[in-house]
Coordinates of C-alpha atoms in Angstrom, one line a residue:
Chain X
X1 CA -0.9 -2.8 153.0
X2 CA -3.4 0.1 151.7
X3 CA -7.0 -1.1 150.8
X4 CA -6.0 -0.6 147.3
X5 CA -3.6 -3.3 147.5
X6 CA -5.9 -5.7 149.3
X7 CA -8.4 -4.9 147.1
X8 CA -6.2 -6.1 143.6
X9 CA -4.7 -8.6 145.7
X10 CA -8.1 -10.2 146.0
X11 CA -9.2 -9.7 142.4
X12 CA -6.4 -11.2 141.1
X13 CA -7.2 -14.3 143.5
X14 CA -10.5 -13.9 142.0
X15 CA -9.5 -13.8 138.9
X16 CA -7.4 -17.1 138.7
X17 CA -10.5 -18.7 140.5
X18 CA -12.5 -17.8 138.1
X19 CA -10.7 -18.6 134.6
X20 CA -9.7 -21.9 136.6
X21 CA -13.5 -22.3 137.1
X22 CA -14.2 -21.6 133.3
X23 CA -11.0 -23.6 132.0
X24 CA -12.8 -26.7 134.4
X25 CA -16.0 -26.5 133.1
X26 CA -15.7 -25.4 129.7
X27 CA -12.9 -25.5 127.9
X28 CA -11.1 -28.6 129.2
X29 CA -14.1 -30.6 128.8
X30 CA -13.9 -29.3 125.2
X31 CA -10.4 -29.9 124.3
X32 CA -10.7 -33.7 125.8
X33 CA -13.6 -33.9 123.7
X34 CA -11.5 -33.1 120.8
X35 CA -8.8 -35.2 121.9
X36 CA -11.3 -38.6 122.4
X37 CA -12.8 -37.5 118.5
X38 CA -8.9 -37.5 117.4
X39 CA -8.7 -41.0 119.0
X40 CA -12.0 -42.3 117.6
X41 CA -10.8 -41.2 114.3
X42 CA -7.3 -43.0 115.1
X43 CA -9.3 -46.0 115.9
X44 CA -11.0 -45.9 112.3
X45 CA -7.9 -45.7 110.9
X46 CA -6.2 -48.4 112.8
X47 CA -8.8 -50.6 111.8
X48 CA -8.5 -49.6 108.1
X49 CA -5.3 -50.7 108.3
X50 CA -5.4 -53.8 110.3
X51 CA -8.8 -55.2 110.0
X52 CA -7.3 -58.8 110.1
X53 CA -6.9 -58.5 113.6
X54 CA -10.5 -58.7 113.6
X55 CA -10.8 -62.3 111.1
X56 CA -11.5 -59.5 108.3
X57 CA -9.3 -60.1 105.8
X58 CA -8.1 -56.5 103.7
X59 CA -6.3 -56.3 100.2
X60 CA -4.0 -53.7 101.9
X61 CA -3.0 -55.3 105.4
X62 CA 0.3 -57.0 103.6
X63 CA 1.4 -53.4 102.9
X64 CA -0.1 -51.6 106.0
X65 CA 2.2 -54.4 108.2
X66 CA 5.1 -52.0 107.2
X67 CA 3.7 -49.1 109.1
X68 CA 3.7 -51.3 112.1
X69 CA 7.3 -50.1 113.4
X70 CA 6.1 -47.2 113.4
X71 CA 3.1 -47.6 115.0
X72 CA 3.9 -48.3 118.9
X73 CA 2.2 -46.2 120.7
X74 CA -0.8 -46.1 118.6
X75 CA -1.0 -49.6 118.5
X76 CA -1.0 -50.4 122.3
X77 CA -3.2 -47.5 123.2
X78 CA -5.8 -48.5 120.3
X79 CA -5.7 -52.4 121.5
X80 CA -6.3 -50.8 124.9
X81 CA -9.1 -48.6 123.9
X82 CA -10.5 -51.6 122.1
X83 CA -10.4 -53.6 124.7
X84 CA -12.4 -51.1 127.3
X85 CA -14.9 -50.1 125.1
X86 CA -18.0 -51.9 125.7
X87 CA -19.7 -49.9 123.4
X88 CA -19.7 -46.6 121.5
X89 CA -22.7 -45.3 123.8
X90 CA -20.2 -46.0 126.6
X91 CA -17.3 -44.2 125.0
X92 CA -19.2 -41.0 123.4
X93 CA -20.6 -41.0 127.4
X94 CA -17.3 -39.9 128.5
X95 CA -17.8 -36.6 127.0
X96 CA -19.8 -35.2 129.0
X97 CA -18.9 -33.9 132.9
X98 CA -22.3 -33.6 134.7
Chain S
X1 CA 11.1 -46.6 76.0
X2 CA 10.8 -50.4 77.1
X3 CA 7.4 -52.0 76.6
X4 CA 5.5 -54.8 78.4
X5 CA 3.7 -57.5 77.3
X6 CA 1.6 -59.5 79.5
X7 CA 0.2 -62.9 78.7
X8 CA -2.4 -64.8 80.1
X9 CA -5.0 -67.6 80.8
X10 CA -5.7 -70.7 82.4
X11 CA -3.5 -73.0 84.0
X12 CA -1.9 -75.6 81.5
X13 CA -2.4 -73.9 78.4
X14 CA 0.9 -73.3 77.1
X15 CA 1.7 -69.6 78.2
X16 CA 5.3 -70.6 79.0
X17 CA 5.7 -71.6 75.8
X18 CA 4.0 -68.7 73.6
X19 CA 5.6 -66.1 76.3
X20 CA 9.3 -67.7 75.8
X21 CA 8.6 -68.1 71.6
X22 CA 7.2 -64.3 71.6
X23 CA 10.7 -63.6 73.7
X24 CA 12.7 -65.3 71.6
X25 CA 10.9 -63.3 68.6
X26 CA 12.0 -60.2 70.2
X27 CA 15.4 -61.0 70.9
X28 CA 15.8 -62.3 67.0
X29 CA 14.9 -59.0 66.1
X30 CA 17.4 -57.3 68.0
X31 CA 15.7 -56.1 70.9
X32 CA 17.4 -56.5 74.6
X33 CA 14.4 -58.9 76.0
X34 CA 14.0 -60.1 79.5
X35 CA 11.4 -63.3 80.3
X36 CA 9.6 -62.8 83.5
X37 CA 8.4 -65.9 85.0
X38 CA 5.6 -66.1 88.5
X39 CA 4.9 -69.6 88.2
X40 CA 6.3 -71.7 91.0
X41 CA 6.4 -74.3 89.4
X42 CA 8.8 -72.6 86.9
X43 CA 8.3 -73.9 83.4
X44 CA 11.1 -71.3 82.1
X45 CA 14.0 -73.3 83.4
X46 CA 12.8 -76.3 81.4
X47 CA 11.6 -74.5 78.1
X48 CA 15.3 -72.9 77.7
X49 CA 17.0 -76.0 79.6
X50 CA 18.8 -74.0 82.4
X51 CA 18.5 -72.4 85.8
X52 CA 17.7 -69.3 86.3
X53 CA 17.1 -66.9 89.6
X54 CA 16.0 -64.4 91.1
X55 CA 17.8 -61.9 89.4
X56 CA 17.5 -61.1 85.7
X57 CA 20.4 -64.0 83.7
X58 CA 21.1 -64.1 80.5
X59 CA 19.7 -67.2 78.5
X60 CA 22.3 -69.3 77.4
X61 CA 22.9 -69.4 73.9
X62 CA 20.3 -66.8 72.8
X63 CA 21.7 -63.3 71.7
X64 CA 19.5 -60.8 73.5
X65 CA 17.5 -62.6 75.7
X66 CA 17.2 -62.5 79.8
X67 CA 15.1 -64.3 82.1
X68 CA 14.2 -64.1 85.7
X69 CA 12.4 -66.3 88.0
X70 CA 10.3 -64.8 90.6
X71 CA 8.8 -67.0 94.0
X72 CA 5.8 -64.9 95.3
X73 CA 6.3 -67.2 98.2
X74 CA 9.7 -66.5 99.3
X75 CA 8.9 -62.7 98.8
X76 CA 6.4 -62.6 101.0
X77 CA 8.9 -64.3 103.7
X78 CA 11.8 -62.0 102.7
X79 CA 8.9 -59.0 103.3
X80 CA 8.2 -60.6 106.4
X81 CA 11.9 -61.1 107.7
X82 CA 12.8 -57.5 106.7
X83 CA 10.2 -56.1 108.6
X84 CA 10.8 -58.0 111.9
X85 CA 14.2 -56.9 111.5
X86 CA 13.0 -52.9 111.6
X87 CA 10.6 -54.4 114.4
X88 CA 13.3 -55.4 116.7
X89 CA 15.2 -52.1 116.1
X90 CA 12.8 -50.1 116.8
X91 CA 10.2 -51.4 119.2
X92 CA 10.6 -52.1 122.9
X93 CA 10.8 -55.7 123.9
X94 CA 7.3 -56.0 125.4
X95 CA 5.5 -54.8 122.0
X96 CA 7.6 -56.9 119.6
X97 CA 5.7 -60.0 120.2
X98 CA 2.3 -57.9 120.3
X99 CA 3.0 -57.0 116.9
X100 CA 4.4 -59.8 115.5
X101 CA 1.7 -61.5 116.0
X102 CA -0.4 -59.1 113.5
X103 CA 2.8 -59.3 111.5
X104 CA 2.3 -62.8 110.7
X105 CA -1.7 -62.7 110.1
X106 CA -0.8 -59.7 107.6
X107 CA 1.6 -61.9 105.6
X108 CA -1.3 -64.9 106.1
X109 CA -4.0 -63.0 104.0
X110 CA -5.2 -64.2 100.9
X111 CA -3.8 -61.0 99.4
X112 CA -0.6 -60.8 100.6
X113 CA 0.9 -63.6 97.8
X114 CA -0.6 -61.1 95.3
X115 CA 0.7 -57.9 97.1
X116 CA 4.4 -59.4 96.8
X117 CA 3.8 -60.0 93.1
X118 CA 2.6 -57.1 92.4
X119 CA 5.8 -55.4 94.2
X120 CA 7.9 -57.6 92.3
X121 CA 6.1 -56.6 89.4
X122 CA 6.6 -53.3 90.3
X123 CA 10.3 -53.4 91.0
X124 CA 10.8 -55.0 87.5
X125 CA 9.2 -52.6 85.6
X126 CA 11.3 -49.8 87.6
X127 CA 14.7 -51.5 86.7
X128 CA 13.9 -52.4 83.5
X129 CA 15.8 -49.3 81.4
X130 CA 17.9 -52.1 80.4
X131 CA 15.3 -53.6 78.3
X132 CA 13.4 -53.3 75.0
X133 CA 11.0 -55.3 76.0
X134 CA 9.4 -57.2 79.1
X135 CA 7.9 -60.5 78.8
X136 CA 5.3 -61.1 81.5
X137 CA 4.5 -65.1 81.3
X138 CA 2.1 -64.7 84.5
X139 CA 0.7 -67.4 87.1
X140 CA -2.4 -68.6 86.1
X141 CA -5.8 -66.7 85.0
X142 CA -7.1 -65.1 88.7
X143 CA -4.9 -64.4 90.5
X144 CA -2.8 -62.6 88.4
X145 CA -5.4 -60.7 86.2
X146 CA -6.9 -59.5 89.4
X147 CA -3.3 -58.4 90.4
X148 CA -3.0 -56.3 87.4
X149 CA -6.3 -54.4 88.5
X150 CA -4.9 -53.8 92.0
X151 CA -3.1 -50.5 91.3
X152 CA -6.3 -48.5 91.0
X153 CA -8.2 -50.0 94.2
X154 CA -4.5 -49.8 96.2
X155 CA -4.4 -46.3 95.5
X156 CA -7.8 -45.5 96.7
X157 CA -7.6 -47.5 99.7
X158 CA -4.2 -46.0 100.6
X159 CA -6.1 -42.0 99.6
X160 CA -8.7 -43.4 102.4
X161 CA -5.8 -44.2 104.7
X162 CA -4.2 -41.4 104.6
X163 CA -7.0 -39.0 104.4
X164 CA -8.0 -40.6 108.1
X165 CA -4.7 -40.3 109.1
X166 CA -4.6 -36.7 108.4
X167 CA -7.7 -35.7 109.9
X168 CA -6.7 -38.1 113.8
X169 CA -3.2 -35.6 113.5
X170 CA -5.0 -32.6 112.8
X171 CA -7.7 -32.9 115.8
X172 CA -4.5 -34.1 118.1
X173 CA -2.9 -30.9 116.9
X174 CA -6.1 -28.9 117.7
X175 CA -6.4 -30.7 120.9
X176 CA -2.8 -29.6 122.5
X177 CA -3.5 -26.7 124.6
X178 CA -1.1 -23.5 125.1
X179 CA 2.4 -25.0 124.8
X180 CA 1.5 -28.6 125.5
X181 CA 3.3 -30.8 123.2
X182 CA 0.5 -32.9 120.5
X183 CA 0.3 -35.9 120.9
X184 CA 1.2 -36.4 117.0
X185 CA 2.4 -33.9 114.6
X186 CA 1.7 -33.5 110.8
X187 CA 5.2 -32.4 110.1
X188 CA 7.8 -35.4 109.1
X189 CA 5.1 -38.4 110.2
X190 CA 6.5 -41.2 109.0
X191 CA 3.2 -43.2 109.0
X192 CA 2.3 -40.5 106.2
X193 CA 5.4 -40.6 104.3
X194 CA 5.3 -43.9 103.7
X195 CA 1.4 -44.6 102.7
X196 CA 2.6 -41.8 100.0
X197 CA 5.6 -43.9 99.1
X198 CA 3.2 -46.7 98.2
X199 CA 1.0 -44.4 96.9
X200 CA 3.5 -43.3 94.4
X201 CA 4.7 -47.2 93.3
X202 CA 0.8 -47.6 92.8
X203 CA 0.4 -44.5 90.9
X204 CA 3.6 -45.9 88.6
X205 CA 2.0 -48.9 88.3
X206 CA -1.1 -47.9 87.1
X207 CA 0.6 -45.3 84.3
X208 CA 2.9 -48.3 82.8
X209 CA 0.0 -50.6 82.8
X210 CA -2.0 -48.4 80.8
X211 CA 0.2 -46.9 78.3
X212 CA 3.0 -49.4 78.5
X213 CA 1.6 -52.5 78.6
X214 CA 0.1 -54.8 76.3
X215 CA -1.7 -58.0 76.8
X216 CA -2.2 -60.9 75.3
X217 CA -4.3 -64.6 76.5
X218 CA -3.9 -67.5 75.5
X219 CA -5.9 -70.3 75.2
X220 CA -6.5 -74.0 74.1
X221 CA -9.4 -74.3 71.7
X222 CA -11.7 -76.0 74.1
X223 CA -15.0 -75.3 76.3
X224 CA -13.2 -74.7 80.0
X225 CA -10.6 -72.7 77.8
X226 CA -12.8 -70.4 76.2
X227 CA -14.9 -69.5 79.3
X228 CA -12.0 -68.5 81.0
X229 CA -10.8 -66.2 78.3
X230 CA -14.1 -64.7 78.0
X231 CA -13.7 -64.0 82.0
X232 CA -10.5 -63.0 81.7
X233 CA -11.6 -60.5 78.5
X234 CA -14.0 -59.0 81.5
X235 CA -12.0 -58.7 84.1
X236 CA -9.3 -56.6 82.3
X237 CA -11.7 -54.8 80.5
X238 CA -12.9 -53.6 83.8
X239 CA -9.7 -52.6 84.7
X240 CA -10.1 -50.4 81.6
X241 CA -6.7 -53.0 80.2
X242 CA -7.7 -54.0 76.8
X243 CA -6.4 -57.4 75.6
X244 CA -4.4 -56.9 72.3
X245 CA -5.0 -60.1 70.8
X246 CA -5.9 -64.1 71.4
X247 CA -3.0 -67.2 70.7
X248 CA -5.0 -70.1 70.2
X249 CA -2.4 -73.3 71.1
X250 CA -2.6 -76.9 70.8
X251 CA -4.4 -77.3 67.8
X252 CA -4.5 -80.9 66.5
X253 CA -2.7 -80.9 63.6
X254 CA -4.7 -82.3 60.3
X255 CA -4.1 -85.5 58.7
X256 CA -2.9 -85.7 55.0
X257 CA -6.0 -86.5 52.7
X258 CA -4.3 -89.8 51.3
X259 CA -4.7 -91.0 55.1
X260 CA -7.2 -93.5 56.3
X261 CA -8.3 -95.4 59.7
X262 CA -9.2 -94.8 63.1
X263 CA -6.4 -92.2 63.6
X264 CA -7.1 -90.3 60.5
X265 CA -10.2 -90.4 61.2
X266 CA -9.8 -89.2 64.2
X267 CA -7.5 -86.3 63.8
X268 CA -10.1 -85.1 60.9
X269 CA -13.1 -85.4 63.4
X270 CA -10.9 -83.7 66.3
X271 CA -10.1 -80.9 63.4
X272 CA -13.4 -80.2 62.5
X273 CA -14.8 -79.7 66.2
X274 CA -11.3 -77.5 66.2
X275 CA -12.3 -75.7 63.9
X276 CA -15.7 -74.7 65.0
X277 CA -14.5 -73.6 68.1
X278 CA -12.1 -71.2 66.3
X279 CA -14.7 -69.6 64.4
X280 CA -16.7 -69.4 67.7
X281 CA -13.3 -67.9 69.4
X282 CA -13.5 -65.3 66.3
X283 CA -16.9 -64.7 66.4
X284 CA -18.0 -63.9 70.1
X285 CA -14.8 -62.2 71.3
X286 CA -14.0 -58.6 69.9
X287 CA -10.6 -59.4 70.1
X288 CA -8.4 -60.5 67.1
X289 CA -6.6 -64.1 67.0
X290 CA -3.1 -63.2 66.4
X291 CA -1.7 -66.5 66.4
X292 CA -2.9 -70.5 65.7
X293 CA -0.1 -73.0 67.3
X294 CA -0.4 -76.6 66.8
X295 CA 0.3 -79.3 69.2
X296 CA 3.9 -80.5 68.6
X297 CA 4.7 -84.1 69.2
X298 CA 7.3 -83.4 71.9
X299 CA 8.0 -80.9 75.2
X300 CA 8.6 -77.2 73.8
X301 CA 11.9 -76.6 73.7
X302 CA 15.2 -75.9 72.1
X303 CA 15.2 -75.9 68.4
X304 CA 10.9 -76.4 68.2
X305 CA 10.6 -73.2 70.0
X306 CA 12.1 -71.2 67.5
X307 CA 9.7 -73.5 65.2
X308 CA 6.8 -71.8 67.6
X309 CA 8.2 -68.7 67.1
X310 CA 7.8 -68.7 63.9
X311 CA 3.9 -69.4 64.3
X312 CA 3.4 -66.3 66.2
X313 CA 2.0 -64.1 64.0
X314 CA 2.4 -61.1 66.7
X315 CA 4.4 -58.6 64.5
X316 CA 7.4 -57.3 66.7
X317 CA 6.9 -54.1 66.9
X318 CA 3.3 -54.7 67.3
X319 CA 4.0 -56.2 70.7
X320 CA 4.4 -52.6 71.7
X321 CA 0.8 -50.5 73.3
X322 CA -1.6 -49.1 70.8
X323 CA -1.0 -45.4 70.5
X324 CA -4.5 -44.0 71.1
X325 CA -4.4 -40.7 70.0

């Protein structure tokens, strides 16, 4: 092996280390923060649509209950979600990697 | 171009009988007219003297003339068996009883008896080509009024619904990286399409309510009576509805002037008080009394309804929604 084969052999190891390095620190942290705002957002909606599960009664929930087929995985992730979150400070923590 | 006419008021003032006499009206003079009854109790059945269903029947005879019975109730159970059914067939095991659960405390809400009304409502209006003419005789004052103002705050609840909906899909999109699948997609979301399909029946709704539609209350010519109407005048008003014109009923009918003692008496004193109230009824409300009724001696039906009929003073083709221009 020349030197000039070592030497790209290493800068593409370098390479890979560092956009691995950048994709760990910044942009995967910033497409799971996107990802945990789409969720908050599904949240609001969820309780739009079925704020009777909270004794709040809605003029709508007798015609959201017809999305409910529909709704499977949203609806056991977003009684989940409810159920961990002690508090928004708690949840919006999550965002950040220190 | 079938038309619609509502009518209204408290509980117990005769709105089976003026809706069935302004029906009959109709069908007299020769236009294809369908009763619609929400009252649970049912008071069609025993104005005309026959059963009738779910589904539009003709009135025995009566040239002309349909009439359907509608239970809110059982709608909201056959809403609530259909959709268990789609449950089962599309949910796994486990979650069925999760969301059966909600199911049931969705159908439990004070709106939902309303919501199935208002679909009913709905699915009448839709089918109703067949028709001239519609005759609403609705449940009493609240609930229905209130249902009749539903189509505009429905379809900007469902805009809110469906605006959040969009935006949770879009950052999931967004948040998908290089060829990771999202976790939902925009395209063919079924959540979507059907908040639009409601959307849609809401926006229908609202369009045949307001151009039409055309109501009409009645009342008795007493205190509780009158409050309510003037209520009622406000609550459709809001709902930008206007109320075409009052039917007084149950006015006591005045003695003959040769008559004397206690029940002459009586009847005259009743009259008078009567007819204060009337000029009261004309003075305060904006809206025109179409028709006096008196009290008749026996139960509304048969051959005195066509009597009734001929009381209404609520011209035929007036029936039909003012052309605003």
């Amino acid at each position: 092996m020349t030197l000039a084969d070592r030497i790209a052999a290493f800068r593409a190891t370098l390479e890979e280390w560092l956009r691995g390095l950048y994709h760990g620190m910044f942009t995967h942290p910033a497409y799971e923060k996107v990802e945990a705002e789409a969720e908050d957002t599904e949240d609001a909606f969820m309780l739009a649509c079925f704020p009777d599960a909270f004794g709040i009664p809605s003029p709508v929930s007798y015609y959201t209950a017809e999305l409910l087929p529909y709704l499977e995985d949203e609806y056991q992730s977003w009684e989940r979600r409810m159920w961990d979150r002690q508090s928004v400070i708690e949840r919006k923590g999550h965002q950040y990697h220190f | 171009m079938t038309q619609f006419t509502f009518f209204g008021g408290k509980g117990g003032v005769g709105k089976t009988t003026v809706s069935s006499a302004y029906a009959l009206e109709c069908a007299d003079a020769g236009l294809e007219t369908l009763v619609v009854s929400t009252d649970p109790a049912h008071s069609t059945a025993d104005v005309f003297d026959q059963e009738f269903g779910d589904d539009p029947r003709p009135v025995e005879g009566y040239d002309g003339l349909s009439a359907v019975e509608i239970d809110p109730e059982q709608e909201v159970r056959d809403h609530l068996t259909e959709l268990r059914r789609q449950l089962n067939a599309q949910l796994s095991a486990a979650m069925v009883n999760e969301v059966d659960i909600q199911l049931e405390m969705a159908h439990q809400t004070p709106g939902a008896y309303e919501a199935a009304l208002f679909d009913r409502f709905v699915e009448v209006m839709r089918n109703a080509d067949a028709y001239d003419r519609v005759v609403f005789d609705t449940s009493p004052t609240g609930s229905t009024l209130r249902l009749l103002a539903l189509p505009d705050l429905l379809e900007r609840w469902i805009d809110r619904l469906m605006d959040k909906r969009e935006r949770s899909i879009d950052l999931f999109e967004k948040a998908a990286i290089g060829n990771k699948e999202p976790r939902r997609v925009m395209d063919g979301d079924p959540i979507l399409a059907r908040l639009q399909e409601r959307k849609e029946r809401f926006e229908f709704a609202g369009e045949v309510l307001r151009e039409d539609a055309a109501f009409y209350l009645v009342l008795n010519p007493d205190e509780l009576s009158i409050r309510e109407t003037s209520r009622s005048l406000e609550t459709l008003a809001e709902a930008n509805l206007p109320v075409r014109g009052l039917v007084v009923n149950r006015l006591t009918p005045e003695p003959e002037p040769r008559e004397e003692g206690r029940g002459a008496t009586y009847l005259r004193q009743r009259v008078e008080t009567e007819r204060d109230r009337l000029e009261h009824i004309q003075g305060e409300f904006d809206v025109p009394v179409v028709a006096t009724i008196e009290t008749r001696v026996e139960e509304v039906r048969g051959h005195i309804l066509e009597d009734v009929a001929g009381d209404l003073e609520i011209a035929v083709t007036d029936g039909g929604p003012a052309r605003t221009s």
